[in-house]
Short mmCIF file of C-alpha atoms in Angstrom, two decimals:
data_model
loop_
_atom_site.label_atom_id
_atom_site.label_comp_id
_atom_site.label_asym_id
_atom_site.label_seq_id
_atom_site.Cartn_x
_atom_site.Cartn_y
_atom_site.Cartn_z
CA UNK A 1 15.83 -0.48 -7.07
CA UNK A 2 15.20 -1.50 -10.67
CA UNK A 3 12.96 0.00 -13.32
CA UNK A 4 12.62 -0.43 -17.05
CA UNK A 5 11.34 3.11 -17.61
CA UNK A 6 12.51 5.74 -15.12
CA UNK A 7 9.62 8.14 -15.84
CA UNK A 8 7.04 5.42 -15.13
CA UNK A 9 9.02 4.35 -12.09
CA UNK A 10 8.87 7.88 -10.67
CA UNK A 11 5.10 7.97 -11.20
CA UNK A 12 4.70 4.71 -9.28
CA UNK A 13 6.98 5.84 -6.45
CA UNK A 14 5.02 9.10 -6.17
CA UNK A 15 1.80 7.06 -5.92
CA UNK A 16 3.32 4.95 -3.13
CA UNK A 17 4.32 8.11 -1.24
CA UNK A 18 0.82 9.50 -1.64
CA UNK A 19 -0.57 6.28 -0.15
CA UNK A 20 1.66 6.64 2.93
CA UNK A 21 0.67 10.31 3.32
CA UNK A 22 -3.04 9.49 3.07
CA UNK A 23 -2.60 6.64 5.56
CA UNK A 24 -0.79 8.86 8.07
CA UNK A 25 -3.38 11.62 7.79
CA UNK A 26 -6.24 9.16 8.28
CA UNK A 27 -7.69 10.09 4.88
CA UNK A 28 -9.70 6.99 4.01
CA UNK A 29 -11.30 8.60 0.93
CA UNK A 30 -7.97 9.52 -0.68
CA UNK A 31 -6.46 6.16 0.18
CA UNK A 32 -9.47 4.40 -1.33
CA UNK A 33 -9.10 6.39 -4.58
CA UNK A 34 -5.56 4.99 -4.93
CA UNK A 35 -7.00 1.47 -5.25
CA UNK A 36 -8.76 -0.03 -8.25
CA UNK A 37 -12.41 -0.91 -7.66
CA UNK A 38 -11.55 -4.61 -7.91
CA UNK A 39 -8.34 -4.37 -5.86
CA UNK A 40 -7.63 -6.92 -3.14
CA UNK A 41 -5.88 -6.44 0.19
CA UNK A 42 -4.38 -9.41 2.02
CA UNK A 43 -5.07 -9.50 5.75
CA UNK A 44 -2.72 -10.74 8.48
CA UNK A 45 -4.60 -14.06 8.70
CA UNK A 46 -4.23 -14.61 4.94
CA UNK A 47 -7.81 -13.72 4.09
CA UNK A 48 -8.51 -11.21 1.31
CA UNK A 49 -10.72 -8.12 1.40
CA UNK A 50 -12.07 -6.17 -1.55
CA UNK A 51 -14.60 -3.42 -2.24
CA UNK A 52 -16.66 -2.05 0.66
CA UNK A 53 -15.19 -4.61 3.09
CA UNK A 54 -11.68 -3.36 2.32
CA UNK A 55 -12.76 0.25 2.80
CA UNK A 56 -14.50 -0.53 6.10
CA UNK A 57 -11.49 -2.43 7.43
CA UNK A 58 -9.13 0.36 6.42
CA UNK A 59 -11.36 2.99 8.09
CA UNK A 60 -11.31 0.98 11.34
CA UNK A 61 -7.51 0.80 11.28
CA UNK A 62 -7.06 4.49 10.42
CA UNK A 63 -9.43 5.49 13.23
CA UNK A 64 -6.72 4.25 15.65
CA UNK A 65 -4.33 6.97 14.40
CA UNK A 66 -1.44 4.80 13.18
CA UNK A 67 1.74 6.29 11.74
CA UNK A 68 3.46 4.45 8.91
CA UNK A 69 6.96 4.68 7.57
CA UNK A 70 7.79 2.92 4.32
CA UNK A 71 10.85 2.39 2.19
CA UNK A 72 10.67 0.95 -1.32
CA UNK A 73 13.33 -1.74 -1.61
CA UNK A 74 12.60 -2.79 -5.19
CA UNK A 75 10.50 -1.38 -8.00
CA UNK A 76 9.81 -3.17 -11.26
CA UNK A 77 7.76 -1.19 -13.78
CA UNK A 78 6.63 -2.05 -17.30
CA UNK A 79 4.24 -0.15 -19.55
CA UNK A 80 1.15 -0.71 -17.40
CA UNK A 81 2.14 -2.88 -14.42
CA UNK A 82 4.38 -2.31 -11.42
CA UNK A 83 5.61 -4.50 -8.58
CA UNK A 84 6.87 -2.83 -5.41
CA UNK A 85 8.69 -4.52 -2.55
CA UNK A 86 8.32 -2.24 0.47
CA UNK A 87 9.67 -2.40 4.02
CA UNK A 88 7.11 -0.78 6.31
CA UNK A 89 6.45 -0.19 9.97
CA UNK A 90 3.38 1.13 11.73
CA UNK A 91 3.23 2.55 15.22
CA UNK A 92 -0.05 3.04 17.04
CA UNK A 93 -0.89 4.01 20.62
CA UNK A 94 -2.48 1.24 22.66
CA UNK A 95 -5.41 1.70 25.04
CA UNK A 96 -2.84 1.58 27.84
CA UNK A 97 -1.04 4.58 26.36
CA UNK A 98 2.08 2.87 25.08
CA UNK A 99 3.14 2.40 21.49
CA UNK A 100 2.56 -0.83 19.61
CA UNK A 101 4.71 -1.49 16.56
CA UNK A 102 4.02 -3.68 13.54
CA UNK A 103 6.35 -4.17 10.58
CA UNK A 104 6.87 -6.27 7.49
CA UNK A 105 7.81 -6.40 3.86
CA UNK A 106 4.96 -5.77 1.46
CA UNK A 107 4.44 -6.90 -2.09
CA UNK A 108 2.25 -4.43 -3.99
CA UNK A 109 1.07 -4.59 -7.58
CA UNK A 110 -0.13 -1.43 -9.32
CA UNK A 111 -1.68 -1.12 -12.74
CA UNK A 112 -1.86 1.96 -14.90
CA UNK A 113 -5.40 2.92 -15.79
CA UNK A 114 -5.48 6.03 -17.93
CA UNK A 115 -3.12 8.55 -16.33
CA UNK A 116 -3.33 6.97 -12.86
CA UNK A 117 -1.47 4.14 -11.21
CA UNK A 118 -3.85 2.18 -8.98
CA UNK A 119 -3.10 -0.53 -6.46
CA UNK A 120 -4.63 -3.83 -7.59
CA UNK A 121 -2.95 -6.16 -5.07
CA UNK A 122 -1.89 -5.01 -1.61
CA UNK A 123 -0.09 -7.71 0.36
CA UNK A 124 1.50 -6.04 3.40
CA UNK A 125 2.74 -9.36 4.71
CA UNK A 126 4.59 -10.55 1.61
CA UNK A 127 5.65 -14.14 2.15
CA UNK A 128 5.36 -13.97 5.96
CA UNK A 129 1.86 -15.51 6.01
#
């Protein structure tokens, strides 16, 4: 893991951990507050969601009760911008009662706005699209 400023790096890593915690608890409102208003999220088919569409899609996913694990592989932080490379996996129960597992390597960009770090680009599929 690489960072220019360790204090800023720790702030960004704490924000990433908060995102995983909110995801795992199904807390759509908290997760939404971690994203800038104009943030984009890349979907599995390569399409992009933003604003209310992103929130609606996230709420539908979280309603299934998924559990995510994530490990930051790389972190690059400057004064107001951060790039995270994150290995993640999500497990969710299927209608048949068995687990279904999804995984990938995400590329996430965060930007500092005031005292907060907010996600501005969320690409869970990295270059796998």
